[in-house]
Structure formats: structure tokens, C-alpha cells
Short mmCIF file of C-alpha atoms in Angstrom, two decimals:
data_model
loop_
_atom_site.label_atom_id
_atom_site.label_comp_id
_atom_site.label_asym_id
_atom_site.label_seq_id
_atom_site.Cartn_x
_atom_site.Cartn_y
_atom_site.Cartn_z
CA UNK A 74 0.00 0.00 0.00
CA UNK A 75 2.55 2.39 0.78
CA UNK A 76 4.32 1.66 -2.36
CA UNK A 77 1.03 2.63 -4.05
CA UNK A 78 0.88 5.62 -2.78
CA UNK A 79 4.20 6.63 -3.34
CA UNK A 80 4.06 5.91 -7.01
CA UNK A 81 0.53 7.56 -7.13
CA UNK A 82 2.35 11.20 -5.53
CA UNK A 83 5.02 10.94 -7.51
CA UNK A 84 3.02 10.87 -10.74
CA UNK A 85 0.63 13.78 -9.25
CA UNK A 86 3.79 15.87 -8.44
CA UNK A 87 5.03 15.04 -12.42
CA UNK A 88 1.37 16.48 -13.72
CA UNK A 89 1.65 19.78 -11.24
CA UNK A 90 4.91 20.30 -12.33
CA UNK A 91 3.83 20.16 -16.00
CA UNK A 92 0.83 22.21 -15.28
CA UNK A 93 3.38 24.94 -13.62
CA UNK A 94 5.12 25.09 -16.25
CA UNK A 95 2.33 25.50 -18.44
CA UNK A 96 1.37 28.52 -16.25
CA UNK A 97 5.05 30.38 -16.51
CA UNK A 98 5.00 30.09 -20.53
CA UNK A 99 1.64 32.02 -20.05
CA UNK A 100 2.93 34.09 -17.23
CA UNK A 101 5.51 35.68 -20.13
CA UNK A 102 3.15 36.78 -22.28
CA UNK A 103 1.21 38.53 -19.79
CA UNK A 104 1.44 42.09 -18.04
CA UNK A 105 3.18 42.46 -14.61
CA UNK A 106 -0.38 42.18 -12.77
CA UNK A 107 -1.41 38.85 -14.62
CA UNK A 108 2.48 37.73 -13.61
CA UNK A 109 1.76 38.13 -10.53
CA UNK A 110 -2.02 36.12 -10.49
CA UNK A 111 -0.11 33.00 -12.25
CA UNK A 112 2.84 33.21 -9.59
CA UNK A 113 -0.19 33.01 -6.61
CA UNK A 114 -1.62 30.21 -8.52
CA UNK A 115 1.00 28.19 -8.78
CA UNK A 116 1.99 28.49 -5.13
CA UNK A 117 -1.66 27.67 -3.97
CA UNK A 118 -1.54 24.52 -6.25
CA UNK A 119 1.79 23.51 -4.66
CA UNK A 120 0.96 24.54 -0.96
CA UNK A 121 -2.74 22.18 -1.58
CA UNK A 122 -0.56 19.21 -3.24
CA UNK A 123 1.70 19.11 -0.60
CA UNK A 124 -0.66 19.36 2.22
CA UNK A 125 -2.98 16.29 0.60
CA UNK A 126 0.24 14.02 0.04
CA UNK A 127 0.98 14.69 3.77
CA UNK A 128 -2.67 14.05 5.03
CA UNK A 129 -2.50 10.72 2.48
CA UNK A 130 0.23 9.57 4.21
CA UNK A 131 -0.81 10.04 8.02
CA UNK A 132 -4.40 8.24 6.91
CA UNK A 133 -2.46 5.29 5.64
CA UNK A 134 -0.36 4.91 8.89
CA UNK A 135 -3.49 5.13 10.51
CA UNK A 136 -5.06 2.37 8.74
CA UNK A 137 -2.12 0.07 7.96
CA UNK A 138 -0.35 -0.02 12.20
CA UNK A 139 -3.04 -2.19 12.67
CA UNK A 140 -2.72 -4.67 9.73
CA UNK A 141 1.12 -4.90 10.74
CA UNK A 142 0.06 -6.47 14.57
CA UNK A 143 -2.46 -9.03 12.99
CA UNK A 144 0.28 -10.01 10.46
CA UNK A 145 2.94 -10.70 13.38
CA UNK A 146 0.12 -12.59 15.15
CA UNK A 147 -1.15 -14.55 12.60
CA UNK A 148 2.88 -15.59 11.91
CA UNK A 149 3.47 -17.01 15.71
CA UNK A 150 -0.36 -18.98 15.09
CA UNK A 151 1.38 -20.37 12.26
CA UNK A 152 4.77 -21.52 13.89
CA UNK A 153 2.82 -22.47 16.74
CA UNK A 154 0.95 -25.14 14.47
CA UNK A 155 3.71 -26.23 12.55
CA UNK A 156 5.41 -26.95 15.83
CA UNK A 157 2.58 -28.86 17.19
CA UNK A 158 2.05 -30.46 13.78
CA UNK A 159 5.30 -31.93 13.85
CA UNK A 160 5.51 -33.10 17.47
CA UNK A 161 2.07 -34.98 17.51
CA UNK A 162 1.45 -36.15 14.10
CA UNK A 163 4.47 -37.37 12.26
CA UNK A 164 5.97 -40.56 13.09
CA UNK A 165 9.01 -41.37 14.66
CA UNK A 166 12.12 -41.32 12.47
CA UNK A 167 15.54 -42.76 12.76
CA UNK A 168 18.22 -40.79 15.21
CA UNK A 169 19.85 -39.92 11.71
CA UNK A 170 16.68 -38.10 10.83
CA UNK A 171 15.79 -36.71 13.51
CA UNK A 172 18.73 -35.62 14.07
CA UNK A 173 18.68 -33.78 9.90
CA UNK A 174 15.46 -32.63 10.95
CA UNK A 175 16.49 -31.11 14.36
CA UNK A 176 19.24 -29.59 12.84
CA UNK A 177 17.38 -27.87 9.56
CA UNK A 178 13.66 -27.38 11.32
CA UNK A 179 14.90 -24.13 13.43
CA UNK A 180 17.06 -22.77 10.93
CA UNK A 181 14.30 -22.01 8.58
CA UNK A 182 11.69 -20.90 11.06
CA UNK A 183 14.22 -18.61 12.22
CA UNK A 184 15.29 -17.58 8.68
CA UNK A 185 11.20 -16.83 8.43
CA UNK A 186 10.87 -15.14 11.47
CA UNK A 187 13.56 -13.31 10.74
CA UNK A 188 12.39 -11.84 7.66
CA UNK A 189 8.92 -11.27 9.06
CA UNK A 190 10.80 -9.26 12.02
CA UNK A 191 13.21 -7.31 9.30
CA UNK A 192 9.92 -6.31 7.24
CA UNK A 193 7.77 -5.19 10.07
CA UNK A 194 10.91 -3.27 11.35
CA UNK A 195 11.32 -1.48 7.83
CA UNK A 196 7.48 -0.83 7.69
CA UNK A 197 7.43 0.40 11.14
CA UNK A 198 10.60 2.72 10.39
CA UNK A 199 9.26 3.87 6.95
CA UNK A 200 5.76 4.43 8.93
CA UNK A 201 7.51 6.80 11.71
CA UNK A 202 9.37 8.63 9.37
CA UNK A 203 6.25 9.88 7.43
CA UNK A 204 4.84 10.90 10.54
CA UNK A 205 7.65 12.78 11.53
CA UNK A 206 7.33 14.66 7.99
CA UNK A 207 4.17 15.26 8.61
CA UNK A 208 4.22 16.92 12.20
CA UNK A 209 7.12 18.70 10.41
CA UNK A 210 4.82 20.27 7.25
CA UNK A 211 1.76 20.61 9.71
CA UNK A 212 3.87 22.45 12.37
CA UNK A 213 5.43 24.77 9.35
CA UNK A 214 1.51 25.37 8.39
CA UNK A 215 1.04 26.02 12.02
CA UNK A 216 3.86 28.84 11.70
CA UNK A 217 3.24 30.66 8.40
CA UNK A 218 -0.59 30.86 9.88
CA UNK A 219 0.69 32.31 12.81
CA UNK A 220 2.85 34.65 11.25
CA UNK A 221 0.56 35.81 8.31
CA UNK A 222 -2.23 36.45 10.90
CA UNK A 223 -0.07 38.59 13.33
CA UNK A 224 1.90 40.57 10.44
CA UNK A 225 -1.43 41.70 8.30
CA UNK A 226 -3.31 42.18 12.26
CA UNK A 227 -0.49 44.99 12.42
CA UNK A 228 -0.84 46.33 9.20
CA UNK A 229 -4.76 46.66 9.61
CA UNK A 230 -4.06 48.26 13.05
CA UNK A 231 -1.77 51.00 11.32
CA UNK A 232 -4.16 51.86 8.99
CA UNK A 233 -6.96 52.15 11.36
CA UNK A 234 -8.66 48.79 10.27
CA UNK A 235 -10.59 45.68 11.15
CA UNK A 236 -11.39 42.61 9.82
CA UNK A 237 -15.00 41.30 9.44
CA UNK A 238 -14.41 37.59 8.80
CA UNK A 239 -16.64 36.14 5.94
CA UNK A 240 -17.51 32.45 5.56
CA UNK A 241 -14.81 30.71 3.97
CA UNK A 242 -16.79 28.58 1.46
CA UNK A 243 -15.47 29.57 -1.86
CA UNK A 244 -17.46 32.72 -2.37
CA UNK A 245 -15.41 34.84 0.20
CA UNK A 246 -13.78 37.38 -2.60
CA UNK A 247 -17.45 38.02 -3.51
CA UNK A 248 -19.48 38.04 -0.26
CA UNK A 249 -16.48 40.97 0.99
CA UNK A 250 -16.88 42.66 -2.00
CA UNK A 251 -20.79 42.63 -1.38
CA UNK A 252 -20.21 43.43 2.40
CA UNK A 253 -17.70 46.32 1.63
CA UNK A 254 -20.54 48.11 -1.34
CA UNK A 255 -23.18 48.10 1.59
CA UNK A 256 -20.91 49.15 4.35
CA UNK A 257 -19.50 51.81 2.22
CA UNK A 258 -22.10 52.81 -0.59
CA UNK A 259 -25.54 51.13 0.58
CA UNK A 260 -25.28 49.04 -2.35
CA UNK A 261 -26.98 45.56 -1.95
CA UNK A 262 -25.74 43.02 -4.08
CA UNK A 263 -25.07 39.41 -2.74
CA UNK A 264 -22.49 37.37 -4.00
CA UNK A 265 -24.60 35.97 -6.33
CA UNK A 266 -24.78 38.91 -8.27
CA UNK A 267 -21.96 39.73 -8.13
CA UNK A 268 -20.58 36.70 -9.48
CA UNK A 269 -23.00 37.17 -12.34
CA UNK A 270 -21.36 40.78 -12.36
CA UNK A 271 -17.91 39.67 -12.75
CA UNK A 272 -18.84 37.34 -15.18
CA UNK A 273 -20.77 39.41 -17.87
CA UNK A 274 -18.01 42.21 -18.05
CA UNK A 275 -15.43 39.09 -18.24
CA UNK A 276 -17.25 37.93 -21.04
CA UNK A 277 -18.40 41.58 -22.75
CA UNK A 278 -14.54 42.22 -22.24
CA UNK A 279 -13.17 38.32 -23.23
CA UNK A 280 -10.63 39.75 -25.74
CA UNK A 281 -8.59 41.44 -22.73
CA UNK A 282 -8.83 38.56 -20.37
CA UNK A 283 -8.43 35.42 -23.23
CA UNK A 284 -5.33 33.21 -22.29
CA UNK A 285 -5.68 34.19 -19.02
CA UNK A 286 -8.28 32.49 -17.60
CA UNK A 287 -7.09 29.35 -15.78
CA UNK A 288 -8.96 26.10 -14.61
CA UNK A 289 -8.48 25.60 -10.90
CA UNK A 290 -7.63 21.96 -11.06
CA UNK A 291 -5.43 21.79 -14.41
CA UNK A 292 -4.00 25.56 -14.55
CA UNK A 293 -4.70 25.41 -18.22
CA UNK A 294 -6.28 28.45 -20.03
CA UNK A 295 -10.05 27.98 -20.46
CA UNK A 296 -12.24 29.64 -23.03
CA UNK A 297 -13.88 32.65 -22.35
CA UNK A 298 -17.08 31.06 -22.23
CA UNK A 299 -16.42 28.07 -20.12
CA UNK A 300 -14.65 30.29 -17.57
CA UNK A 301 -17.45 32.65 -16.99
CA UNK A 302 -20.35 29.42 -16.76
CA UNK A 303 -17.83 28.59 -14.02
CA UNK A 304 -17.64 32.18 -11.91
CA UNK A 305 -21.94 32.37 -12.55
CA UNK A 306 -22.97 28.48 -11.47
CA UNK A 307 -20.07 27.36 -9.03
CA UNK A 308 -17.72 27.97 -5.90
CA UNK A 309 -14.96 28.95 -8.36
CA UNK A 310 -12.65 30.90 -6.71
CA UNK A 311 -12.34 34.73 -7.30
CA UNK A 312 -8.91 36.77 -8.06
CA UNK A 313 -7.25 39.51 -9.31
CA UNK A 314 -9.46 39.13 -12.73
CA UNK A 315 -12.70 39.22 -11.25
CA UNK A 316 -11.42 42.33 -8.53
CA UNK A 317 -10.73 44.18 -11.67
CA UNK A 318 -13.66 43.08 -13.28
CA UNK A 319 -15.92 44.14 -10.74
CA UNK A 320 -13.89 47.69 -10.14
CA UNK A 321 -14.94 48.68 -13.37
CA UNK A 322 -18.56 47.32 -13.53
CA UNK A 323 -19.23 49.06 -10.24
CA UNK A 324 -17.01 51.91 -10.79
CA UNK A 325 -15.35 51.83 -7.70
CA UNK A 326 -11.48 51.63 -6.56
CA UNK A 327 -10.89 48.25 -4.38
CA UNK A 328 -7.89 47.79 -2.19
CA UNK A 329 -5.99 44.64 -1.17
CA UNK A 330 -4.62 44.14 1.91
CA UNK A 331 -1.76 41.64 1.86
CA UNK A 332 1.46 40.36 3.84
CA UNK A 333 3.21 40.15 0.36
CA UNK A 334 4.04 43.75 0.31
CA UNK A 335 2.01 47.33 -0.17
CA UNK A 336 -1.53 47.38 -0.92
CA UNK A 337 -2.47 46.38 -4.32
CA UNK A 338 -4.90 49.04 -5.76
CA UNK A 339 -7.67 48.06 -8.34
CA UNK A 340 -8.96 51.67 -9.89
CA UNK A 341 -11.98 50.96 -12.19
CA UNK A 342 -11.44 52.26 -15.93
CA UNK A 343 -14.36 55.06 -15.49
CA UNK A 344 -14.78 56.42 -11.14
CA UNK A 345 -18.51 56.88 -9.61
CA UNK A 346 -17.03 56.23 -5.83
CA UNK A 347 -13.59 57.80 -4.53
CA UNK A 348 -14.23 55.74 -1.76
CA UNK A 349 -12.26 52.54 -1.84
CA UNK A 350 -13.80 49.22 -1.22
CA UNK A 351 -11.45 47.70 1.64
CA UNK A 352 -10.31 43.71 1.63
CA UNK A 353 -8.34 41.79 3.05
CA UNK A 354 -6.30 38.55 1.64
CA UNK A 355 -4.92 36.05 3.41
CA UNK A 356 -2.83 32.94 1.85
CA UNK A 357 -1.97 30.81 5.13
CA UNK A 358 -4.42 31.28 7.77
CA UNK A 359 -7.20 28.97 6.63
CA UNK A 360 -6.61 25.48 5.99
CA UNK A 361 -8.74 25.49 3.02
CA UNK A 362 -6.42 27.84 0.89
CA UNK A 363 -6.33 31.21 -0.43
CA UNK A 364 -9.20 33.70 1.61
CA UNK A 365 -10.80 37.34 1.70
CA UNK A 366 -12.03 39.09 4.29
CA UNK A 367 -14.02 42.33 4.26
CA UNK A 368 -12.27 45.49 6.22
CA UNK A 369 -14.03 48.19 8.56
CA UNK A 370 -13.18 51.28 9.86
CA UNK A 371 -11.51 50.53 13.48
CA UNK A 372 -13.91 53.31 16.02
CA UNK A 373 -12.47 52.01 19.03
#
């Protein structure tokens, strides 16, 4: 089992690497904000890959420590039998024979008990080991969470701002956005429309955003079409596209807060607010991936 799953990681590390580089021939051809999108994209997909492989591997130590016991067991049942087998049922032989026998019948239940030992050993050592690598990448998760939450806290606090925490269900970009357009502007859309927003100036506009609309899965480009069925009918994840595709359908500036350096500003094509729309976006702190959170005006 565990060699199964080795060979089945490797070959899913072999596709994300081809789909990566997929991503960076496309990154080259784009401007320095789409660069950027493709860069994010391709460190979500390796931050997700790695942290399935490692959950994989603790689930099959779960499941397989106990297989290893009832193996051992079922090996001293056997000698056990074969011992009593030979005491009680065969018949006598000569001193010469017994003697052979005697001589050869413990040398190769030891030579099979030894190999059963020397296999359970390696299993048990190969077993520990991906534990340890998994406390290791869990506890490393457990730090860049730690220190993506406290470094973007003080960045909010400096600039006088809170974060209202959304529902991380796939929709987040889209439910701050709506939060932000009511808090701000009175404007009540839900995510739902807004989704349908993003999508109909994505498609009115599909000449500017063609080769640059990725599938989550594959990171290869999708057609303009198929991309924006996607952003209207499921949980596909929002980015820089649909920010900037929503800044100009709405006419309003919207600001990212990050960790990864100053705030990246979204300023719509034609201005009906000056007031900015305020998010913020976080790459570590939730265990499901990338997330956006909406950001108020600190009164305390």
C-alpha cells in the first residue's frame, strides 16, 4: 500500500509540475499584474498538493499499524501449528533423521521469522518517518498561519482597520466585496450577483482577459465562455481578474490588503465612488487555501 501511494504522488507531483510550467510560458506573455495572479496560482496549487500528500500519508499509517500487529500474530499462530504439527502427528524417524530434521527445522523458522521481524521493522521505520514529515509540514503550516495572521493584524491596526471575517466557502472574494458596497455605498448586491457581475463584463470584455483564464484543477487556459459558466454556477474561486472586473462594472477603486508587500490598488477604468472598497487577503491562515475578508473602519 505504501508503495502505491508513493508511485501515485510521484506521478501527481510530475502532472503539477507540467501544469506549472504551463502557467510560466503564459505568465511571459502577460502584463506584470497577470504575472503576478499566475505566480499566486502556482503556489496555492503547490501549498494544496503538498498538504494532501501529507494528510494521504498520516491516513495510511493510521489504517495500515493495525494490519502490521495481525500479520505478526497470525505468523506465531502459524509456527505455533507447525510446531505442534510436527511433534504430535508425524511418526518417529531414525536418530539420523531426527537428528537432519532437528538440525534444519529451526534454521528455517528462524530464517522466516527473521524476515517477518526485518519487514515489520522497515514498515514500522518507513511508517515513523512519514509521521515525523508530517508533524514537520503541519507544524510549518502552524507557523506561516501564525505569522501571516499577526503581520497583516499589524498592518490593519496601522491603517486604522478591522477585519469582518466572511464564511470561507469559496465565495469569500465576492461576499467581501458585497459586504464592503453596503458598508460603504448602501449598495446591496449578494455574492450571487456579483458573481453574475464579474462574469458578464469578463465575457463583454473576453478579448482582454483570453489566455488568461485558468482552470483551478489543471491551470490550463479555459475559453472565455467556459470560464465565466464557471464564476456564474459554481464555488470557483475569485482573483485579481474578477477584482478588476468588478472595479470597473461598479465603478469603484478596491484595495488589497496583503502580507506580500504594499496594498495592491484596483482603480476601475471610469470612477462613480472615490471611496475605496477595503479587503483583506490572506494565503496561510485557513486550511482550506487562499481567503478574503471584508475590512471596517476601526472606532475604538
Amino acid at each position: 500500500m505504501m508503495e502505491e501511494l508513493f508511485s501515485k504522488q510521484r506521478e501527481e507531483h510530475k502532472q503539477l509540475q507540467s501544469s506549472i510550467a504551463s502557467l510560466r510560458r503564459q505568465a511571459k506573455e502577460g502584463n506584470k499584474k497577470q504575472k503576478k495572479q499566475v505566480q499566486q496560482k502556482i503556489a496555492d496549487m503547490e501549498a494544496d498538493l503538498s498538504q494532501r500528500h501529507a494528510q494521504e500519508r498520516t491516513d495510511l499509517e493510521r489504517t495500515e499499524e493495525p494490519e502490521e500487529g495481525n500479520e505478526q500474530d497470525d505468523l506465531v499462530a502459524t509456527l505455533l501449528k507447525q510446531m505442534e504439527s510436527t511433534d504430535l502427528d508425524k511418526p518417529k524417524k531414525s536418530p539420523e533423521n531426527s537428528k537432519s530434521e532437528a538440525v534444519d527445522q529451526p534454521k528455517e523458522t528462524k530464517k522466516s521469522r527473521n524476515r517477518q521481524k526485518e519487514r515489520l521493522e522497515r514498515r514500522k521505520a518507513e511508517m515513523q518517518q512519514l509521521s515525523e514529515r508530517a508533524e514537520t509540514e503541519h507544524a510549518d503550516t502552524v507557523d506561516k498561519q501564525k505569522v501571516e495572521k499577526d503581520e497583516l493584524s499589524k498592518i490593519l491596526s496601522n491603517s486604522g482597520l478591522v477585519a469582518v471575517d466572511i464564511i470561507p466557502d469559496g465565495h469569500c472574494l465576492f461576499a467581501s466585496i458585497s459586504h464592503q458596497l453596503n458598508y460603504h455605498f448602501n449598495i446591496k448586491l449578494n455574492y450571487h450577483q456579483l458573481r453574475d457581475r464579474a462574469a458578464n463584463y469578463i465575457f463583454k470584455h473576453g478579448d482582454e482577459y483570453s489566455g488568461f483564464l485558468l482552470d483551478e484543477d489543471t491551470g490550463e487556459v479555459m475559453s472565455v465562455e467556459q470560464y465565466c459558466n464557471e464564476i456564474r454556477t459554481t464555488g470557483k474561486w475569485g482573483g485579481d481578474i474578477e477584482i478588476q472586473a468588478l472595479s470597473n462594472d461598479v465603478q469603484v477603486p478596491i484595495y488589497v490588503y496583503n502580507t506580500n508587500g504594499p496594498i495592491i490598488k484596483f482603480e476601475p477604468q471610469e470612477a462613480k465612488h472615490t471611496t475605496p472598497v477595503c479587503i483583506a487577503y490572506y494565503q496561510h491562515l485557513y486550511g482550506l487555501g487562499a481567503h478574503y475578508n471584508s475590512l471596517v473602519y476601526n472606532n475604538k
